[in-house]
GROMACS .gro file of C-alpha atoms in nm:
model
  480
    1UNK     CA    1  -5.974   3.588   8.382
    2UNK     CA    2  -5.857   3.561   8.025
    3UNK     CA    3  -5.928   3.859   7.802
    4UNK     CA    4  -5.978   3.866   7.426
    5UNK     CA    5  -5.932   4.202   7.257
    6UNK     CA    6  -6.127   4.187   6.933
    7UNK     CA    7  -6.173   4.396   6.618
    8UNK     CA    8  -5.889   4.641   6.683
    9UNK     CA    9  -5.596   4.751   6.470
   10UNK     CA   10  -5.274   4.624   6.624
   11UNK     CA   11  -4.984   4.863   6.575
   12UNK     CA   12  -4.621   4.791   6.661
   13UNK     CA   13  -4.298   4.959   6.560
   14UNK     CA   14  -4.286   4.747   6.245
   15UNK     CA   15  -4.643   4.635   6.167
   16UNK     CA   16  -5.005   4.745   6.145
   17UNK     CA   17  -5.282   4.491   6.098
   18UNK     CA   18  -5.633   4.387   6.199
   19UNK     CA   19  -5.620   4.115   6.463
   20UNK     CA   20  -5.758   3.982   6.790
   21UNK     CA   21  -5.528   3.952   7.092
   22UNK     CA   22  -5.573   3.683   7.356
   23UNK     CA   23  -5.439   3.746   7.705
   24UNK     CA   24  -5.395   3.471   7.962
   25UNK     CA   25  -5.229   3.506   8.302
   26UNK     CA   26  -5.101   3.851   8.213
   27UNK     CA   27  -4.926   3.735   7.895
   28UNK     CA   28  -5.020   3.763   7.528
   29UNK     CA   29  -5.076   3.404   7.416
   30UNK     CA   30  -5.235   3.437   7.071
   31UNK     CA   31  -5.269   3.698   6.798
   32UNK     CA   32  -5.487   3.627   6.496
   33UNK     CA   33  -5.818   3.672   6.318
   34UNK     CA   34  -6.148   3.549   6.461
   35UNK     CA   35  -5.994   3.413   6.779
   36UNK     CA   36  -6.214   3.258   7.045
   37UNK     CA   37  -6.155   3.139   7.398
   38UNK     CA   38  -6.416   2.984   7.620
   39UNK     CA   39  -6.475   3.195   7.928
   40UNK     CA   40  -6.261   3.485   7.810
   41UNK     CA   41  -6.384   3.841   7.864
   42UNK     CA   42  -6.440   4.009   7.528
   43UNK     CA   43  -6.290   4.356   7.497
   44UNK     CA   44  -6.425   4.530   7.187
   45UNK     CA   45  -6.164   4.753   7.024
   46UNK     CA   46  -6.360   4.832   6.707
   47UNK     CA   47  -6.238   5.154   6.548
   48UNK     CA   48  -5.947   5.175   6.789
   49UNK     CA   49  -5.573   5.119   6.776
   50UNK     CA   50  -5.422   4.852   6.997
   51UNK     CA   51  -5.080   4.984   7.099
   52UNK     CA   52  -4.811   4.840   7.326
   53UNK     CA   53  -4.813   5.030   7.652
   54UNK     CA   54  -4.604   5.342   7.659
   55UNK     CA   55  -4.274   5.337   7.846
   56UNK     CA   56  -4.160   5.662   8.004
   57UNK     CA   57  -3.782   5.652   8.051
   58UNK     CA   58  -3.755   5.976   8.245
   59UNK     CA   59  -3.955   6.055   8.559
   60UNK     CA   60  -3.889   6.217   8.896
   61UNK     CA   61  -4.150   6.105   9.150
   62UNK     CA   62  -4.134   6.211   9.516
   63UNK     CA   63  -3.794   6.364   9.447
   64UNK     CA   64  -3.637   6.625   9.676
   65UNK     CA   65  -3.514   6.934   9.492
   66UNK     CA   66  -3.462   7.301   9.569
   67UNK     CA   67  -3.589   7.284   9.926
   68UNK     CA   68  -3.909   7.100   9.839
   69UNK     CA   69  -4.030   6.764   9.700
   70UNK     CA   70  -4.202   6.696   9.369
   71UNK     CA   71  -4.580   6.704   9.399
   72UNK     CA   72  -4.644   6.362   9.247
   73UNK     CA   73  -4.551   6.049   9.438
   74UNK     CA   74  -4.552   5.695   9.296
   75UNK     CA   75  -4.930   5.666   9.343
   76UNK     CA   76  -5.044   5.988   9.180
   77UNK     CA   77  -4.764   5.990   8.924
   78UNK     CA   78  -4.818   5.635   8.799
   79UNK     CA   79  -5.196   5.680   8.802
   80UNK     CA   80  -5.161   5.986   8.578
   81UNK     CA   81  -4.916   5.795   8.359
   82UNK     CA   82  -5.169   5.516   8.314
   83UNK     CA   83  -5.446   5.759   8.220
   84UNK     CA   84  -5.204   5.887   7.957
   85UNK     CA   85  -5.126   5.545   7.806
   86UNK     CA   86  -4.801   5.468   7.987
   87UNK     CA   87  -4.767   5.125   8.150
   88UNK     CA   88  -4.403   5.135   8.266
   89UNK     CA   89  -4.185   5.416   8.399
   90UNK     CA   90  -3.816   5.436   8.486
   91UNK     CA   91  -3.760   5.679   8.771
   92UNK     CA   92  -3.434   5.846   8.875
   93UNK     CA   93  -3.287   5.728   9.205
   94UNK     CA   94  -3.080   6.012   9.348
   95UNK     CA   95  -2.768   5.931   9.549
   96UNK     CA   96  -2.549   6.124   9.791
   97UNK     CA   97  -2.173   6.141   9.807
   98UNK     CA   98  -2.035   5.929  10.087
   99UNK     CA   99  -2.353   5.721  10.115
  100UNK     CA  100  -2.374   5.362   9.989
  101UNK     CA  101  -2.563   5.324   9.662
  102UNK     CA  102  -2.768   5.046   9.819
  103UNK     CA  103  -2.912   5.287  10.078
  104UNK     CA  104  -3.035   5.523   9.808
  105UNK     CA  105  -3.186   5.235   9.612
  106UNK     CA  106  -3.363   5.112   9.925
  107UNK     CA  107  -3.505   5.461   9.979
  108UNK     CA  108  -3.648   5.459   9.628
  109UNK     CA  109  -3.794   5.112   9.677
  110UNK     CA  110  -3.966   5.241   9.988
  111UNK     CA  111  -4.109   5.536   9.795
  112UNK     CA  112  -4.259   5.308   9.531
  113UNK     CA  113  -4.365   5.001   9.727
  114UNK     CA  114  -4.739   4.980   9.785
  115UNK     CA  115  -4.804   5.290   9.572
  116UNK     CA  116  -4.724   5.228   9.205
  117UNK     CA  117  -5.020   5.123   8.989
  118UNK     CA  118  -4.801   5.029   8.690
  119UNK     CA  119  -4.459   4.865   8.660
  120UNK     CA  120  -4.145   5.064   8.724
  121UNK     CA  121  -3.767   5.052   8.725
  122UNK     CA  122  -3.488   5.280   8.841
  123UNK     CA  123  -3.194   5.465   8.693
  124UNK     CA  124  -2.906   5.520   8.937
  125UNK     CA  125  -2.739   5.859   8.976
  126UNK     CA  126  -2.359   5.853   8.996
  127UNK     CA  127  -2.222   6.155   9.182
  128UNK     CA  128  -1.873   6.022   9.247
  129UNK     CA  129  -1.650   5.730   9.156
  130UNK     CA  130  -1.440   5.581   9.435
  131UNK     CA  131  -1.353   5.236   9.568
  132UNK     CA  132  -1.685   5.204   9.752
  133UNK     CA  133  -1.892   5.294   9.445
  134UNK     CA  134  -1.684   5.067   9.223
  135UNK     CA  135  -1.741   4.780   9.466
  136UNK     CA  136  -2.119   4.829   9.465
  137UNK     CA  137  -2.182   4.887   9.095
  138UNK     CA  138  -2.164   4.521   8.981
  139UNK     CA  139  -2.436   4.425   9.229
  140UNK     CA  140  -2.653   4.721   9.134
  141UNK     CA  141  -2.630   4.630   8.766
  142UNK     CA  142  -2.630   4.252   8.763
  143UNK     CA  143  -2.831   4.165   9.074
  144UNK     CA  144  -3.059   4.463   9.131
  145UNK     CA  145  -3.129   4.501   8.759
  146UNK     CA  146  -3.060   4.876   8.764
  147UNK     CA  147  -2.872   4.889   8.437
  148UNK     CA  148  -2.858   5.261   8.359
  149UNK     CA  149  -2.638   5.518   8.531
  150UNK     CA  150  -2.713   5.891   8.535
  151UNK     CA  151  -2.444   6.160   8.548
  152UNK     CA  152  -2.531   6.529   8.579
  153UNK     CA  153  -2.311   6.780   8.398
  154UNK     CA  154  -2.514   7.064   8.555
  155UNK     CA  155  -2.649   7.184   8.894
  156UNK     CA  156  -2.310   7.283   9.031
  157UNK     CA  157  -2.268   7.211   9.404
  158UNK     CA  158  -2.587   7.002   9.400
  159UNK     CA  159  -2.580   6.715   9.150
  160UNK     CA  160  -2.297   6.804   8.911
  161UNK     CA  161  -2.015   6.554   8.862
  162UNK     CA  162  -1.683   6.642   8.705
  163UNK     CA  163  -1.558   6.510   8.371
  164UNK     CA  164  -1.334   6.257   8.544
  165UNK     CA  165  -1.636   6.103   8.715
  166UNK     CA  166  -1.825   6.092   8.385
  167UNK     CA  167  -1.534   5.929   8.206
  168UNK     CA  168  -1.479   5.666   8.473
  169UNK     CA  169  -1.853   5.595   8.480
  170UNK     CA  170  -1.840   5.538   8.105
  171UNK     CA  171  -1.551   5.295   8.152
  172UNK     CA  172  -1.738   5.103   8.423
  173UNK     CA  173  -2.051   5.098   8.209
  174UNK     CA  174  -1.855   4.949   7.923
  175UNK     CA  175  -1.716   4.682   8.158
  176UNK     CA  176  -2.056   4.587   8.299
  177UNK     CA  177  -2.282   4.652   8.001
  178UNK     CA  178  -2.473   4.944   8.152
  179UNK     CA  179  -2.602   5.251   7.968
  180UNK     CA  180  -2.476   5.590   8.084
  181UNK     CA  181  -2.719   5.882   8.078
  182UNK     CA  182  -2.619   6.247   8.092
  183UNK     CA  183  -2.790   6.572   8.166
  184UNK     CA  184  -2.578   6.771   7.922
  185UNK     CA  185  -2.531   7.133   8.021
  186UNK     CA  186  -2.214   7.317   8.124
  187UNK     CA  187  -2.286   7.371   8.493
  188UNK     CA  188  -1.975   7.579   8.558
  189UNK     CA  189  -2.066   7.835   8.292
  190UNK     CA  190  -2.430   7.839   8.402
  191UNK     CA  191  -2.324   7.914   8.758
  192UNK     CA  192  -2.127   8.218   8.637
  193UNK     CA  193  -2.411   8.343   8.414
  194UNK     CA  194  -2.666   8.312   8.696
  195UNK     CA  195  -2.443   8.509   8.933
  196UNK     CA  196  -2.393   8.776   8.667
  197UNK     CA  197  -2.769   8.805   8.601
  198UNK     CA  198  -2.865   8.834   8.967
  199UNK     CA  199  -2.597   9.094   9.035
  200UNK     CA  200  -2.747   9.298   8.751
  201UNK     CA  201  -3.092   9.277   8.912
  202UNK     CA  202  -3.233   9.036   8.653
  203UNK     CA  203  -3.453   8.810   8.863
  204UNK     CA  204  -3.756   8.720   8.646
  205UNK     CA  205  -3.821   8.363   8.520
  206UNK     CA  206  -3.706   8.446   8.165
  207UNK     CA  207  -3.351   8.473   8.296
  208UNK     CA  208  -3.358   8.103   8.375
  209UNK     CA  209  -3.353   8.049   7.998
  210UNK     CA  210  -3.115   8.333   7.921
  211UNK     CA  211  -2.852   8.201   8.163
  212UNK     CA  212  -2.867   7.850   8.012
  213UNK     CA  213  -2.816   7.920   7.638
  214UNK     CA  214  -2.840   7.641   7.383
  215UNK     CA  215  -2.472   7.678   7.293
  216UNK     CA  216  -2.367   7.536   7.628
  217UNK     CA  217  -2.608   7.245   7.597
  218UNK     CA  218  -2.446   7.174   7.262
  219UNK     CA  219  -2.099   7.208   7.412
  220UNK     CA  220  -2.174   6.966   7.695
  221UNK     CA  221  -2.339   6.718   7.459
  222UNK     CA  222  -2.035   6.721   7.233
  223UNK     CA  223  -1.800   6.682   7.528
  224UNK     CA  224  -1.996   6.384   7.660
  225UNK     CA  225  -2.000   6.228   7.314
  226UNK     CA  226  -1.623   6.262   7.280
  227UNK     CA  227  -1.564   6.110   7.623
  228UNK     CA  228  -1.792   5.822   7.522
  229UNK     CA  229  -1.590   5.769   7.205
  230UNK     CA  230  -1.266   5.777   7.405
  231UNK     CA  231  -1.400   5.520   7.651
  232UNK     CA  232  -1.552   5.303   7.378
  233UNK     CA  233  -1.872   5.309   7.583
  234UNK     CA  234  -2.241   5.389   7.531
  235UNK     CA  235  -2.436   5.707   7.607
  236UNK     CA  236  -2.797   5.826   7.624
  237UNK     CA  237  -2.849   6.204   7.628
  238UNK     CA  238  -3.164   6.299   7.817
  239UNK     CA  239  -3.403   6.586   7.738
  240UNK     CA  240  -3.238   6.723   7.422
  241UNK     CA  241  -3.381   7.069   7.353
  242UNK     CA  242  -3.188   7.235   7.075
  243UNK     CA  243  -3.027   7.233   6.733
  244UNK     CA  244  -2.673   7.243   6.873
  245UNK     CA  245  -2.721   6.926   7.078
  246UNK     CA  246  -2.890   6.741   6.790
  247UNK     CA  247  -2.597   6.829   6.567
  248UNK     CA  248  -2.348   6.691   6.817
  249UNK     CA  249  -2.541   6.365   6.854
  250UNK     CA  250  -2.584   6.325   6.478
  251UNK     CA  251  -2.215   6.393   6.415
  252UNK     CA  252  -2.109   6.143   6.681
  253UNK     CA  253  -2.345   5.875   6.548
  254UNK     CA  254  -2.208   5.930   6.198
  255UNK     CA  255  -1.861   5.864   6.339
  256UNK     CA  256  -1.977   5.537   6.492
  257UNK     CA  257  -2.018   5.650   6.853
  258UNK     CA  258  -2.282   5.448   7.041
  259UNK     CA  259  -2.496   5.746   7.141
  260UNK     CA  260  -2.872   5.796   7.165
  261UNK     CA  261  -3.091   6.100   7.223
  262UNK     CA  262  -3.419   6.171   7.400
  263UNK     CA  263  -3.639   6.477   7.376
  264UNK     CA  264  -3.956   6.570   7.566
  265UNK     CA  265  -4.303   6.698   7.471
  266UNK     CA  266  -4.247   7.041   7.624
  267UNK     CA  267  -3.958   7.109   7.388
  268UNK     CA  268  -4.167   7.000   7.090
  269UNK     CA  269  -4.466   7.216   7.186
  270UNK     CA  270  -4.361   7.515   7.394
  271UNK     CA  271  -4.098   7.786   7.348
  272UNK     CA  272  -3.895   8.038   7.541
  273UNK     CA  273  -4.162   8.309   7.527
  274UNK     CA  274  -4.368   8.116   7.785
  275UNK     CA  275  -4.113   8.219   8.048
  276UNK     CA  276  -4.202   8.582   7.975
  277UNK     CA  277  -4.561   8.545   8.096
  278UNK     CA  278  -4.652   8.821   8.345
  279UNK     CA  279  -4.732   8.788   8.717
  280UNK     CA  280  -4.463   8.524   8.764
  281UNK     CA  281  -4.663   8.283   8.543
  282UNK     CA  282  -4.341   8.219   8.353
  283UNK     CA  283  -4.220   8.015   8.651
  284UNK     CA  284  -4.457   7.735   8.545
  285UNK     CA  285  -4.232   7.678   8.243
  286UNK     CA  286  -3.897   7.660   8.419
  287UNK     CA  287  -3.727   7.336   8.319
  288UNK     CA  288  -3.360   7.251   8.283
  289UNK     CA  289  -3.251   7.264   8.012
  290UNK     CA  290  -3.492   7.551   7.943
  291UNK     CA  291  -3.746   7.601   7.668
  292UNK     CA  292  -3.581   7.736   7.353
  293UNK     CA  293  -3.672   7.983   7.079
  294UNK     CA  294  -3.939   7.830   6.856
  295UNK     CA  295  -3.715   7.745   6.560
  296UNK     CA  296  -3.555   7.464   6.760
  297UNK     CA  297  -3.885   7.273   6.759
  298UNK     CA  298  -3.868   7.185   6.392
  299UNK     CA  299  -3.512   7.061   6.438
  300UNK     CA  300  -3.633   6.825   6.710
  301UNK     CA  301  -3.925   6.696   6.501
  302UNK     CA  302  -3.695   6.638   6.205
  303UNK     CA  303  -3.448   6.454   6.429
  304UNK     CA  304  -3.723   6.223   6.554
  305UNK     CA  305  -3.835   6.155   6.199
  306UNK     CA  306  -3.487   6.078   6.065
  307UNK     CA  307  -3.368   5.884   6.371
  308UNK     CA  308  -3.112   6.131   6.505
  309UNK     CA  309  -3.323   6.135   6.821
  310UNK     CA  310  -3.488   5.808   6.916
  311UNK     CA  311  -3.710   5.845   7.222
  312UNK     CA  312  -3.955   6.071   7.403
  313UNK     CA  313  -3.941   6.101   7.782
  314UNK     CA  314  -4.163   6.321   7.993
  315UNK     CA  315  -3.899   6.444   8.240
  316UNK     CA  316  -4.200   6.460   8.472
  317UNK     CA  317  -4.089   6.668   8.769
  318UNK     CA  318  -4.402   6.836   8.903
  319UNK     CA  319  -4.409   7.132   9.138
  320UNK     CA  320  -4.720   7.331   9.224
  321UNK     CA  321  -4.726   7.690   9.105
  322UNK     CA  322  -4.864   7.798   9.442
  323UNK     CA  323  -4.642   7.697   9.729
  324UNK     CA  324  -4.350   7.552   9.532
  325UNK     CA  325  -4.267   7.742   9.212
  326UNK     CA  326  -4.317   8.066   9.406
  327UNK     CA  327  -4.013   7.983   9.619
  328UNK     CA  328  -3.832   8.165   9.338
  329UNK     CA  329  -4.022   8.494   9.360
  330UNK     CA  330  -3.758   8.762   9.327
  331UNK     CA  331  -3.483   8.513   9.235
  332UNK     CA  332  -3.528   8.291   8.928
  333UNK     CA  333  -3.246   8.063   9.044
  334UNK     CA  334  -3.464   7.944   9.335
  335UNK     CA  335  -3.758   7.834   9.117
  336UNK     CA  336  -3.781   7.453   9.143
  337UNK     CA  337  -3.692   7.319   8.798
  338UNK     CA  338  -3.944   7.090   8.632
  339UNK     CA  339  -4.299   7.045   8.515
  340UNK     CA  340  -4.586   6.795   8.486
  341UNK     CA  341  -4.581   6.598   8.159
  342UNK     CA  342  -4.625   6.229   8.246
  343UNK     CA  343  -4.993   6.217   8.150
  344UNK     CA  344  -4.971   6.399   7.816
  345UNK     CA  345  -4.649   6.257   7.665
  346UNK     CA  346  -4.815   5.970   7.475
  347UNK     CA  347  -5.108   6.163   7.327
  348UNK     CA  348  -4.906   6.473   7.237
  349UNK     CA  349  -4.666   6.264   7.030
  350UNK     CA  350  -4.958   6.097   6.854
  351UNK     CA  351  -5.149   6.420   6.790
  352UNK     CA  352  -4.860   6.650   6.701
  353UNK     CA  353  -4.652   6.379   6.536
  354UNK     CA  354  -4.874   6.126   6.360
  355UNK     CA  355  -5.185   6.334   6.293
  356UNK     CA  356  -4.981   6.626   6.160
  357UNK     CA  357  -4.771   6.398   5.938
  358UNK     CA  358  -4.437   6.455   6.110
  359UNK     CA  359  -4.383   6.087   6.194
  360UNK     CA  360  -4.550   5.762   6.093
  361UNK     CA  361  -4.772   5.550   6.316
  362UNK     CA  362  -4.498   5.288   6.344
  363UNK     CA  363  -4.242   5.555   6.435
  364UNK     CA  364  -4.480   5.675   6.706
  365UNK     CA  365  -4.483   5.330   6.868
  366UNK     CA  366  -4.106   5.301   6.839
  367UNK     CA  367  -4.041   5.643   6.992
  368UNK     CA  368  -4.291   5.616   7.276
  369UNK     CA  369  -4.235   5.252   7.369
  370UNK     CA  370  -4.033   5.001   7.164
  371UNK     CA  371  -3.701   5.181   7.131
  372UNK     CA  372  -3.707   5.266   7.501
  373UNK     CA  373  -3.770   4.900   7.587
  374UNK     CA  374  -3.474   4.796   7.373
  375UNK     CA  375  -3.233   5.057   7.507
  376UNK     CA  376  -3.318   4.994   7.871
  377UNK     CA  377  -3.331   4.615   7.881
  378UNK     CA  378  -3.709   4.571   7.889
  379UNK     CA  379  -3.756   4.424   7.542
  380UNK     CA  380  -3.911   4.188   7.442
  381UNK     CA  381  -4.125   4.141   7.753
  382UNK     CA  382  -4.233   4.502   7.713
  383UNK     CA  383  -4.245   4.748   7.426
  384UNK     CA  384  -4.430   4.546   7.164
  385UNK     CA  385  -4.733   4.326   7.101
  386UNK     CA  386  -4.622   3.969   7.036
  387UNK     CA  387  -4.688   3.623   7.173
  388UNK     CA  388  -4.506   3.584   7.505
  389UNK     CA  389  -4.495   3.955   7.590
  390UNK     CA  390  -4.643   4.110   7.900
  391UNK     CA  391  -4.996   4.221   7.815
  392UNK     CA  392  -4.920   4.592   7.859
  393UNK     CA  393  -5.171   4.732   7.612
  394UNK     CA  394  -5.336   5.064   7.531
  395UNK     CA  395  -5.667   5.073   7.344
  396UNK     CA  396  -5.659   5.414   7.183
  397UNK     CA  397  -5.940   5.608   7.016
  398UNK     CA  398  -5.796   5.815   6.729
  399UNK     CA  399  -6.134   5.966   6.635
  400UNK     CA  400  -6.181   6.219   6.914
  401UNK     CA  401  -6.037   6.556   7.003
  402UNK     CA  402  -5.994   6.690   7.354
  403UNK     CA  403  -5.853   6.993   7.531
  404UNK     CA  404  -5.570   6.950   7.780
  405UNK     CA  405  -5.648   7.114   8.112
  406UNK     CA  406  -5.550   7.105   8.477
  407UNK     CA  407  -5.920   7.075   8.554
  408UNK     CA  408  -5.934   6.728   8.399
  409UNK     CA  409  -5.583   6.589   8.435
  410UNK     CA  410  -5.489   6.337   8.704
  411UNK     CA  411  -5.147   6.472   8.805
  412UNK     CA  412  -5.121   6.607   9.159
  413UNK     CA  413  -5.030   6.956   9.052
  414UNK     CA  414  -5.221   7.284   9.019
  415UNK     CA  415  -5.145   7.368   8.656
  416UNK     CA  416  -5.083   7.205   8.320
  417UNK     CA  417  -4.815   7.351   8.091
  418UNK     CA  418  -5.020   7.252   7.785
  419UNK     CA  419  -5.338   7.418   7.915
  420UNK     CA  420  -5.590   7.483   7.638
  421UNK     CA  421  -5.409   7.289   7.366
  422UNK     CA  422  -5.648   7.078   7.159
  423UNK     CA  423  -5.515   6.733   7.063
  424UNK     CA  424  -5.645   6.438   6.867
  425UNK     CA  425  -5.689   6.091   7.015
  426UNK     CA  426  -5.697   5.952   7.368
  427UNK     CA  427  -5.633   5.629   7.557
  428UNK     CA  428  -5.961   5.460   7.648
  429UNK     CA  429  -5.852   5.139   7.818
  430UNK     CA  430  -5.509   5.055   7.959
  431UNK     CA  431  -5.392   4.710   8.069
  432UNK     CA  432  -5.085   4.631   8.277
  433UNK     CA  433  -4.986   4.266   8.260
  434UNK     CA  434  -5.339   4.186   8.148
  435UNK     CA  435  -5.518   4.368   8.430
  436UNK     CA  436  -5.722   4.682   8.383
  437UNK     CA  437  -5.570   4.999   8.519
  438UNK     CA  438  -5.792   5.229   8.313
  439UNK     CA  439  -6.122   5.097   8.176
  440UNK     CA  440  -6.339   5.319   7.959
  441UNK     CA  441  -6.142   5.621   8.084
  442UNK     CA  442  -6.202   5.536   8.450
  443UNK     CA  443  -5.938   5.426   8.700
  444UNK     CA  444  -6.004   5.069   8.809
  445UNK     CA  445  -5.650   4.969   8.899
  446UNK     CA  446  -5.503   4.866   9.232
  447UNK     CA  447  -5.268   5.092   9.423
  448UNK     CA  448  -4.950   4.892   9.479
  449UNK     CA  449  -5.008   4.649   9.192
  450UNK     CA  450  -4.713   4.788   8.998
  451UNK     CA  451  -4.403   4.573   9.018
  452UNK     CA  452  -4.037   4.665   9.019
  453UNK     CA  453  -3.879   4.534   8.700
  454UNK     CA  454  -3.519   4.416   8.694
  455UNK     CA  455  -3.377   4.506   8.356
  456UNK     CA  456  -3.126   4.340   8.125
  457UNK     CA  457  -2.797   4.518   8.065
  458UNK     CA  458  -2.755   4.732   7.758
  459UNK     CA  459  -2.500   4.485   7.621
  460UNK     CA  460  -2.738   4.191   7.672
  461UNK     CA  461  -3.012   4.385   7.498
  462UNK     CA  462  -2.791   4.531   7.225
  463UNK     CA  463  -2.896   4.269   6.971
  464UNK     CA  464  -3.241   4.429   6.996
  465UNK     CA  465  -3.120   4.789   6.984
  466UNK     CA  466  -3.000   4.797   6.627
  467UNK     CA  467  -3.274   4.871   6.371
  468UNK     CA  468  -3.444   4.568   6.229
  469UNK     CA  469  -3.734   4.332   6.247
  470UNK     CA  470  -3.843   4.231   6.596
  471UNK     CA  471  -3.738   3.880   6.684
  472UNK     CA  472  -3.924   3.604   6.862
  473UNK     CA  473  -3.982   3.670   7.230
  474UNK     CA  474  -3.721   3.527   7.465
  475UNK     CA  475  -3.547   3.650   7.776
  476UNK     CA  476  -3.621   4.006   7.877
  477UNK     CA  477  -3.686   4.180   8.204
  478UNK     CA  478  -3.808   4.008   8.519
  479UNK     CA  479  -4.056   4.123   8.784
  480UNK     CA  480  -3.986   4.103   9.156
   0.00000   0.00000   0.00000
């Protein structure tokens, strides 16, 4: 059935205006005042914002790590994302050395198929570069539509690749138009610092942060930026936490390097002292990179406002406190790294950013949706509200406050890192390709309705990446 969203305030990355939005066959077909359509369902958005659906560029669903598997799979994770105003995620497909990339991709397809309630894509981890990988990459990028490649500079002896692998990945990305992503920490130094701490009997969660200082995140970020410049390639730095990394990204951008930065809500809201909570409660806040001293938060907010950082990912990597995080009792290095943020990313940025005057409403939309769509080859089918776009829409009530709590969230995990924080605004109704997933704050979606989205290459999308007015809809991602 056609739907007609009436009386709302449409907000995109560049505009804000009163308008009705007509949806037919999952696509936005008209935007204007006083629209009518015989037989269309009327959706009243009076007093509400009408946002493009959020896009989360950084999730880890049903991912093995540290002897366990993340608590949220593609059903619970995407359901929670939808409740939070996100209509598309891009999940990380892990690979193994000596195993064909296609096998890993097939594994991830099997994880998602029949479970996802919203659309999804994949990033592809690159652990090694050899003749077999080089032979597979063109198909992965151009046929499978997996157009972003992830290289870890940390987790020595687990995920970490060497600088040669990163550099050659950058060269291949330049050749094929893909976007390289890095987890920027110096894994070799971290390994030494962890060993030193444990030998000294320092086993509590706080030492997770103390053995991963911000200086080595800055060092790794700068190193990755310089390798990108040398290769003449393009780079996206995930989960930026600190002043040192922001400075490296800003300096590289000023020198013309094609580099982008993402931060996450936990780094904007929480600080290193949370890891000091007694009774092992600090383990709930173990992420990599770790939470930083509080002064870094203002640096991150300023970087979002001035464009030195461009996106917000959740880095959703949920582990239960009981039965998973406690694997690290007596040894902080065995605490599974990660936390549950997929549901609260959208609203936290609105409440802490827009309501508190740190960013504008248009910047909010750009950071949480549009810029991500442009960088990762989803724009213009996703990431904005325009004729011809997928009808991925969030009807958002800005006039309420609510308290974040594990008792009311929809993530499959036994705690919420933002427990007790009061925020302004909430998604009320969420549409994915014109179909309700959330209606009046109730789940009405269909498990398995989410589609895998093949994405354009970064080079193909680059005309949309540079700042400027959004163009008429053409091309974009495809569903399979």
